[in-house]
Amino acid sequence: MLKALFFTIVLAGSPATEDKDLKLNESNVKEIVNAMTVEEKCELIVGGRAEMFKPKAYKKVKAPGAAGVINEIPRLGVPATVLADGPAGVRIRPHRPGDDRTFFCTGFPIGSLISSTWNTEMVEEAGRTMGSEAKEYGVDVLLTPGINIHRNPLCGRNFEYYSEDPLLSGKIAASMINGIQSNNVGTSLKHYAANNQETNRLVNNSIVSERALREIYLRGFEIAVKESQPWTIMSSYNYINGEHASQSYRLLTEILRDEWGFEGVVVSDWGAGYDEAAQVAAGNDLLQPGYDYNYHNLLNAVQSGKLSMEDLDRSVERILRLALKTNRYQGYEYSEAPDLAANAEASRKIAEEGIILLENDDKSLPIATDRKIALFGVTSYDFIAGGTGSGDVHRPYVVDLKQGLDAAGYSLDEDVKAFYEEYMADEKMRCDRINGDNGWQIDRERAIEVTHKELIEKAALTADCAVITFGRVFGEGKDRNYYYSYLLSEDEQRLLETVSKAFHKQGKKVNVILNIGGLVDVYSWKDMADAILLCWLPGQEGGNAVASVLSGKVNPSGHLPSTISKDYWEEPSAGNFPILYADKPFNYSFYRQLDGRVRDLIKNIDYTNYEEGIYVGYRYFNTFRKKAIAYPFGHGLSYTDFGFDQMGVEEAEGGWKVQVRVTNKGEVAGKDVVQLYVKAPRKGLDKPERELKGFAKTPVLAPGESYVAEIFISKESLASFDEAAEAWRLEPGTYTFIAAQNSLDNSQKTKVHIR
């Protein structure tokens, strides 16, 4: 009883100052820190105390349904700060008790599509739109972008991430951050770092070499920090070489702050970490979503001397400086009524820019709008706009492909359409019973693929061509299943084979749309399709965006951000990724340990060896297994043809300025991407065959029109990390600069000698 009484007295505390007029402003941050009680400091560092359990802070702020809140301190003028999920748009609740209004948010395309644009200017514009919507809804920080590397195609969260390449990831992320933060809305670059699987993600130990860590898994973060200064960075769940990411002083302070110059707040992933004092001491300033035990553990650590007041105050000061930047602190009046119609157009625009034409035999696409299409596949009638979990958005609608084709003026085979509409109505009832109202569905039950042979054969006689859509739902919390998600199912194969046989017999084309969040097997079936269009999960305007590309209204200009191999088992990480349970049902999820202890019992579950080192994606395939590639990194076809010539390289301050002339040699206006790869000399350090060091997207070029793309390559970017010296090293020798349309192309080459 005495112990409980003592604890209550300590918790009550008393202000360090009696100055009631002291309020937070730009010039008195340190004074505010000194005026705070230790309890207030711990209250600030430990988030809003988890809405689902204790909605203390959440009742006082706008944007219900936001992921987290930093607590307010009214007596010192410290406002609450609202953090919302945001990889594909603002995630808040669309409905509120006692309010007839709706609060839907624009569903943007997923990260993998955004990076497929290779268009930094357009990504920044999309970020501005996303940030403006967050601003109007009272969100202070959007928890985006995610830039973990596409190390393995079965990672369940790849849909939120950008690429297998750190330079593309970093550049796209910097553009997104700059766009969002132009609205005085912060971002949270995540998940820092080497968070490349969802299985047992809370305690999985990523065992990765220092060189691979620096060159692959940290490089994208470094680029984004230096080019955009995100307001926050989110530390990841996993361990790295035995040390928890959110408790690593080396990762969060020595590298992030001391080397890269990060100035903002480090926030934990939601529920990450097992030692609050160690997290704060390491430089993890904010613990989210915040639980009572986090608060008490932190307070006890300070009072016992386990955590110094200096470390505590350092994090408090960073959080206060974050609060000063917010629209909330500046008194902005939220309209709660963003221009959703205009924002939907922005979503559609970037979706169209990122759609990739993988295959187009005998100019199967585009399809003239006076042609009749037989539209197959359950996903054509139930398009997937985005992923599930924190990457989801409560969007007002989703345009499916049937609606998009109707709006574009196409005539659809009526018998096929009527069959699917009736079938989908029945399937919807079945799926709704299974899914219920779970807003965090990892694997939503979806309609089972169906094949009606007689209907298909009849349609092959009356329609001009066939379009089939295959879809996949993705979500955080589990990795993908090789049999049920990566490969086509037996039902899907049956549909494709039946349609292909019937339509090809009549001399008609078969076009496949991939409405997916991550890569799937393509090589085993691509010969049955004349054209393959990868539209990813393209947001709420997806059906309209795909219809624009199918019709030729938009000439596709997306390029792959990751390599598509011929066979999953050719992937460099195939043997070091958790597919032990590939025979389990699709709804299977796995967490082995939740007690925070590092385990080394089960490979790929307790620990994962990054044995491939720096040889991730095209770095591996280009160097060792070119013949194992189905579609190379950077691949993307167009309805026109482009040529590169007149490549020039001149020395500039800190590096080289490269110029390449791009000419539209075809008959249709369009855009292309100049990808600049560098082949380094192999002397003291082993090197990949080539690495992406820069890129530029052209504007729309009319037939016959040329454009000179300019790309700057810094000397710093050509350095490799020397583990023995624990430093970056630029080796002397002859470097080959390669201007290309994909990672295997050799359109233009120039040699550069470095002494």
Coordinates of N, CA and C in Angstrom, one line a residue, residues 36-181:
M36 N 9.2 21.5 -18.2 CA 8.3 20.4 -18.2 C 8.7 19.4 -17.0
T37 N 7.7 18.8 -16.4 CA 8.0 17.8 -15.5 C 8.5 16.5 -16.2
V38 N 9.1 15.6 -15.4 CA 9.5 14.4 -16.0 C 8.3 13.6 -16.5
E39 N 7.2 13.7 -15.8 CA 6.0 13.0 -16.3 C 5.5 13.5 -17.6
E40 N 5.6 14.8 -17.8 CA 5.1 15.4 -19.0 C 6.1 15.0 -20.2
K41 N 7.3 14.9 -19.9 CA 8.3 14.5 -20.9 C 8.0 13.1 -21.3
C42 N 7.8 12.2 -20.4 CA 7.5 10.8 -20.8 C 6.2 10.8 -21.5
E43 N 5.2 11.6 -21.1 CA 3.9 11.6 -21.8 C 4.1 12.0 -23.2
L44 N 5.0 13.0 -23.5 CA 5.2 13.4 -24.8 C 5.9 12.4 -25.7
I45 N 6.8 11.7 -25.1 CA 7.6 10.7 -25.9 C 6.8 9.4 -26.2
V46 N 5.9 9.1 -25.2 CA 5.0 7.9 -25.4 C 3.7 8.4 -26.0
G47 N 3.4 7.9 -27.2 CA 2.3 8.4 -28.0 C 1.0 8.5 -27.3
G48 N -0.1 8.7 -28.1 CA -1.4 9.0 -27.6 C -2.1 7.8 -26.8
R49 N -1.3 6.8 -26.6 CA -1.7 5.7 -25.7 C -2.8 4.8 -26.4
A50 N -2.6 4.5 -27.7 CA -3.3 3.5 -28.5 C -4.8 3.7 -28.5
E51 N -5.3 4.3 -29.5 CA -6.7 4.6 -29.6 C -7.6 3.4 -29.3
M52 N -7.3 2.2 -29.7 CA -8.2 1.1 -29.5 C -8.3 0.7 -28.0
F53 N -7.3 1.1 -27.2 CA -7.3 0.8 -25.8 C -7.7 1.9 -24.9
K54 N -7.2 3.1 -25.2 CA -7.3 4.2 -24.3 C -7.4 5.5 -25.1
P55 N -8.6 5.9 -25.6 CA -8.7 7.0 -26.5 C -8.6 8.4 -25.9
K56 N -7.5 8.6 -25.1 CA -7.3 9.8 -24.3 C -7.1 11.0 -25.2
A57 N -6.0 11.0 -26.0 CA -5.6 12.1 -26.8 C -6.5 12.2 -28.1
Y58 N -6.9 11.1 -28.5 CA -7.6 11.0 -29.8 C -8.9 11.8 -29.8
K59 N -9.6 12.0 -28.7 CA -10.8 12.7 -28.6 C -10.7 14.2 -28.8
K60 N -9.4 14.6 -28.6 CA -9.2 16.1 -28.6 C -8.7 16.6 -30.0
V61 N -8.5 15.7 -30.9 CA -8.0 16.2 -32.2 C -8.9 15.7 -33.3
K62 N -8.7 16.3 -34.5 CA -9.4 15.9 -35.7 C -8.8 14.7 -36.3
A63 N -9.3 14.2 -37.4 CA -8.9 13.1 -38.1 C -9.0 11.8 -37.3
P64 N -10.2 11.5 -36.8 CA -10.5 10.2 -36.2 C -10.1 9.0 -37.1
G65 N -9.5 8.0 -36.5 CA -9.0 6.9 -37.3 C -7.5 7.0 -37.7
A66 N -6.9 8.1 -37.3 CA -5.5 8.3 -37.5 C -4.7 7.3 -36.8
A67 N -3.5 7.0 -37.2 CA -2.7 5.9 -36.6 C -2.1 6.2 -35.3
G68 N -1.8 7.5 -35.0 CA -1.2 7.8 -33.8 C -1.3 9.3 -33.5
V69 N -1.0 9.6 -32.2 CA -1.1 11.0 -31.7 C 0.1 11.3 -30.8
I70 N 0.7 12.4 -30.9 CA 1.7 12.9 -29.9 C 0.9 13.7 -28.9
N71 N 1.0 13.4 -27.7 CA 0.1 14.1 -26.7 C 0.4 15.6 -26.6
E72 N -0.6 16.3 -26.3 CA -0.5 17.8 -26.0 C -0.1 18.1 -24.6
I73 N 0.4 19.3 -24.4 CA 0.7 19.8 -23.0 C 0.1 21.2 -23.0
P74 N -1.2 21.3 -22.7 CA -1.8 22.6 -22.9 C -1.2 23.8 -22.0
R75 N -0.7 23.5 -20.8 CA -0.2 24.6 -20.0 C 1.0 25.2 -20.6
L76 N 1.7 24.5 -21.5 CA 2.9 25.1 -22.1 C 2.7 25.4 -23.6
G77 N 1.5 25.3 -24.0 CA 1.2 25.6 -25.4 C 1.6 24.6 -26.4
V78 N 1.8 23.4 -26.0 CA 2.3 22.3 -26.9 C 1.1 21.6 -27.5
P79 N 0.8 21.7 -28.8 CA -0.4 21.1 -29.3 C -0.2 19.6 -29.5
A80 N -1.3 18.9 -29.7 CA -1.2 17.5 -30.1 C -0.8 17.4 -31.6
T81 N -0.1 16.3 -31.9 CA 0.3 16.1 -33.3 C -0.3 14.8 -33.8
V82 N -1.0 14.9 -35.0 CA -1.7 13.7 -35.5 C -0.9 13.1 -36.6
L83 N -0.7 11.7 -36.5 CA 0.0 10.9 -37.5 C -0.9 10.0 -38.1
A84 N -1.0 9.9 -39.4 CA -1.9 9.0 -40.1 C -1.1 8.2 -41.2
D85 N -1.6 7.0 -41.3 CA -1.0 6.1 -42.4 C -1.2 6.8 -43.7
G86 N -0.3 6.5 -44.7 CA -0.4 7.3 -45.9 C 0.3 6.8 -47.1
P87 N 0.8 5.5 -47.2 CA 1.5 5.1 -48.4 C 0.7 5.3 -49.7
A88 N -0.6 5.1 -49.7 CA -1.4 5.3 -50.9 C -2.5 6.4 -50.7
G89 N -2.3 7.3 -49.8 CA -3.3 8.3 -49.5 C -3.6 8.3 -48.0
V90 N -4.3 9.3 -47.5 CA -4.5 9.5 -46.1 C -5.5 8.4 -45.6
R91 N -5.1 7.8 -44.5 CA -6.0 6.7 -43.9 C -6.6 7.2 -42.6
I92 N -7.9 7.7 -42.7 CA -8.7 8.0 -41.5 C -10.0 7.4 -41.7
R93 N -10.9 7.5 -40.7 CA -12.2 6.9 -40.8 C -13.1 7.8 -41.7
P94 N -13.9 7.1 -42.6 CA -14.8 7.9 -43.5 C -16.1 8.3 -42.8
H95 N -16.4 7.7 -41.7 CA -17.7 8.0 -41.0 C -17.4 8.3 -39.5
R96 N -18.2 9.2 -39.0 CA -18.1 9.6 -37.6 C -19.4 9.6 -36.9
P97 N -19.5 9.1 -35.7 CA -20.8 9.0 -35.0 C -21.4 10.4 -34.8
G98 N -22.7 10.5 -35.1 CA -23.4 11.8 -35.0 C -23.1 12.8 -36.1
D99 N -22.5 12.4 -37.1 CA -22.1 13.3 -38.2 C -22.6 12.7 -39.5
D100 N -23.4 13.4 -40.3 CA -23.9 12.9 -41.5 C -22.9 13.0 -42.7
R101 N -21.9 13.8 -42.5 CA -20.9 14.0 -43.5 C -20.0 12.7 -43.7
T102 N -19.4 12.7 -44.8 CA -18.4 11.6 -45.0 C -17.0 12.2 -45.1
F103 N -16.0 11.4 -44.8 CA -14.6 11.9 -44.8 C -13.7 10.9 -45.5
F104 N -14.1 10.6 -46.8 CA -13.4 9.7 -47.6 C -12.1 10.4 -48.1
C105 N -11.1 9.6 -48.4 CA -9.8 10.1 -48.9 C -9.5 9.5 -50.2
T106 N -8.7 10.2 -51.0 CA -8.4 9.7 -52.4 C -7.5 8.5 -52.3
G107 N -7.8 7.5 -53.0 CA -7.0 6.3 -53.1 C -6.0 6.4 -54.2
F108 N -4.8 6.7 -53.9 CA -3.7 6.8 -54.9 C -3.2 5.4 -55.2
P109 N -2.4 5.3 -56.3 CA -1.8 4.0 -56.6 C -0.7 3.6 -55.5
I110 N -0.4 2.3 -55.5 CA 0.6 1.8 -54.6 C 2.0 2.3 -54.9
G111 N 2.9 2.1 -54.0 CA 4.3 2.6 -54.2 C 5.0 2.0 -55.4
S112 N 4.8 0.7 -55.6 CA 5.4 0.0 -56.8 C 5.0 0.7 -58.1
L113 N 3.8 1.1 -58.2 CA 3.3 1.8 -59.4 C 3.9 3.2 -59.5
I114 N 4.0 3.9 -58.4 CA 4.5 5.2 -58.3 C 6.0 5.2 -58.8
S115 N 6.8 4.2 -58.3 CA 8.1 4.2 -58.8 C 8.3 3.8 -60.2
S116 N 7.3 3.1 -60.7 CA 7.3 2.6 -62.1 C 7.2 3.8 -63.1
T117 N 6.8 5.0 -62.6 CA 6.7 6.1 -63.5 C 8.1 6.6 -63.8
W118 N 9.1 6.4 -63.0 CA 10.4 6.9 -63.1 C 10.4 8.5 -63.4
N119 N 9.4 9.1 -62.8 CA 9.1 10.5 -63.1 C 9.1 11.3 -61.8
T120 N 10.2 11.9 -61.4 CA 10.3 12.5 -60.1 C 9.4 13.8 -60.1
E121 N 9.3 14.5 -61.2 CA 8.4 15.7 -61.1 C 6.9 15.3 -60.9
M122 N 6.5 14.2 -61.5 CA 5.1 13.8 -61.4 C 4.9 13.3 -60.0
V123 N 5.9 12.5 -59.4 CA 5.8 12.0 -58.1 C 5.7 13.2 -57.1
E124 N 6.5 14.2 -57.3 CA 6.4 15.3 -56.4 C 5.0 16.0 -56.4
E125 N 4.5 16.1 -57.6 CA 3.1 16.7 -57.8 C 2.1 15.8 -57.1
A126 N 2.2 14.5 -57.2 CA 1.3 13.6 -56.5 C 1.4 13.8 -55.0
G127 N 2.7 14.0 -54.5 CA 2.9 14.2 -53.1 C 2.3 15.5 -52.7
R128 N 2.3 16.6 -53.5 CA 1.7 17.8 -53.1 C 0.2 17.6 -52.9
T129 N -0.4 16.8 -53.8 CA -1.9 16.6 -53.8 C -2.2 15.8 -52.5
M130 N -1.4 14.7 -52.2 CA -1.6 13.9 -51.1 C -1.5 14.7 -49.8
G131 N -0.5 15.6 -49.8 CA -0.2 16.4 -48.6 C -1.3 17.4 -48.4
S132 N -1.8 18.0 -49.5 CA -2.9 19.0 -49.3 C -4.2 18.3 -48.7
E133 N -4.4 17.1 -49.1 CA -5.6 16.4 -48.5 C -5.4 16.1 -47.0
A134 N -4.2 15.7 -46.7 CA -3.9 15.5 -45.3 C -4.0 16.8 -44.5
K135 N -3.6 17.9 -45.1 CA -3.7 19.2 -44.4 C -5.1 19.6 -44.1
E136 N -6.0 19.4 -45.1 CA -7.4 19.7 -44.9 C -8.1 18.9 -43.9
Y137 N -7.6 17.6 -43.7 CA -8.3 16.7 -42.8 C -7.6 16.8 -41.4
G138 N -6.6 17.7 -41.2 CA -6.1 17.9 -39.9 C -5.0 16.8 -39.5
V139 N -4.4 16.3 -40.5 CA -3.3 15.3 -40.3 C -1.9 16.1 -40.4
D140 N -1.1 15.9 -39.4 CA 0.2 16.6 -39.3 C 1.3 15.9 -39.9
V141 N 1.3 14.6 -39.8 CA 2.4 13.7 -40.4 C 1.8 12.5 -41.1
L142 N 2.2 12.3 -42.4 CA 1.7 11.2 -43.1 C 2.8 10.1 -43.0
L143 N 2.5 8.9 -42.6 CA 3.4 7.8 -42.4 C 3.8 7.2 -43.8
T144 N 4.6 7.9 -44.5 CA 5.0 7.5 -45.8 C 6.2 8.3 -46.2
P145 N 7.0 7.9 -47.2 CA 6.9 6.7 -48.0 C 7.7 5.5 -47.4
G146 N 7.4 4.3 -47.9 CA 8.1 3.1 -47.5 C 9.1 2.8 -48.6
I147 N 10.3 2.6 -48.2 CA 11.3 2.3 -49.3 C 12.2 1.1 -49.0
N148 N 11.7 0.1 -48.3 CA 12.5 -1.1 -48.1 C 12.6 -1.8 -49.5
I149 N 13.7 -2.4 -49.7 CA 14.1 -3.0 -50.9 C 13.3 -4.2 -51.3
H150 N 12.9 -4.3 -52.6 CA 12.3 -5.5 -53.1 C 13.3 -6.7 -53.1
R151 N 13.7 -7.2 -52.0 CA 14.7 -8.2 -51.9 C 14.2 -9.5 -52.5
N152 N 12.9 -9.8 -52.2 CA 12.3 -11.1 -52.6 C 10.9 -10.8 -53.1
P153 N 10.4 -11.3 -54.2 CA 9.1 -11.0 -54.7 C 8.0 -11.5 -53.8
L154 N 8.2 -12.3 -52.8 CA 7.2 -12.8 -51.9 C 7.0 -12.0 -50.7
C155 N 7.8 -11.0 -50.5 CA 7.5 -10.1 -49.4 C 6.1 -9.5 -49.4
G156 N 5.3 -9.7 -48.4 CA 3.9 -9.3 -48.4 C 3.7 -7.8 -48.5
R157 N 4.8 -7.0 -48.2 CA 4.6 -5.6 -48.1 C 5.3 -4.9 -49.3
N158 N 5.8 -5.6 -50.2 CA 6.4 -5.0 -51.4 C 5.6 -3.9 -52.1
F159 N 4.3 -4.1 -52.0 CA 3.4 -3.2 -52.7 C 3.5 -1.8 -52.2
E160 N 3.9 -1.6 -50.9 CA 4.1 -0.3 -50.4 C 5.5 0.3 -50.8
Y161 N 6.4 -0.5 -51.2 CA 7.8 -0.1 -51.4 C 8.0 0.1 -52.9
Y162 N 9.2 0.7 -53.2 CA 9.4 1.3 -54.5 C 10.1 0.4 -55.5
S163 N 11.2 -0.3 -55.0 CA 12.1 -0.9 -56.0 C 13.1 -1.9 -55.4
E164 N 13.7 -2.6 -56.3 CA 14.9 -3.4 -55.8 C 16.1 -2.6 -55.9
D165 N 16.1 -1.4 -56.4 CA 17.3 -0.6 -56.5 C 17.2 0.6 -55.6
P166 N 18.3 0.9 -54.8 CA 18.2 1.9 -53.8 C 18.2 3.3 -54.4
L167 N 18.9 3.5 -55.6 CA 18.9 4.9 -56.1 C 17.5 5.2 -56.6
L168 N 16.8 4.3 -57.3 CA 15.4 4.6 -57.8 C 14.5 4.9 -56.6
S169 N 14.7 4.0 -55.5 CA 13.9 4.2 -54.3 C 14.1 5.5 -53.7
G170 N 15.4 5.9 -53.5 CA 15.7 7.1 -52.8 C 15.2 8.3 -53.6
K171 N 15.4 8.4 -54.9 CA 15.0 9.5 -55.7 C 13.5 9.7 -55.7
I172 N 12.8 8.6 -55.9 CA 11.3 8.7 -55.9 C 10.8 9.1 -54.5
A173 N 11.4 8.5 -53.4 CA 11.0 8.9 -52.1 C 11.3 10.4 -51.8
A174 N 12.4 10.9 -52.2 CA 12.7 12.3 -52.0 C 11.7 13.2 -52.7
S175 N 11.3 12.8 -53.9 CA 10.3 13.6 -54.6 C 8.9 13.6 -53.9
M176 N 8.5 12.4 -53.4 CA 7.3 12.3 -52.7 C 7.3 13.1 -51.4
I177 N 8.4 13.0 -50.7 CA 8.5 13.8 -49.4 C 8.5 15.3 -49.7
N178 N 9.2 15.7 -50.7 CA 9.2 17.2 -51.0 C 7.8 17.7 -51.3
G179 N 7.1 16.8 -52.1 CA 5.7 17.2 -52.4 C 4.8 17.3 -51.3
I180 N 4.8 16.3 -50.4 CA 3.9 16.3 -49.2 C 4.3 17.4 -48.3
Q181 N 5.6 17.6 -48.0 CA 6.0 18.5 -47.0 C 5.9 20.0 -47.5

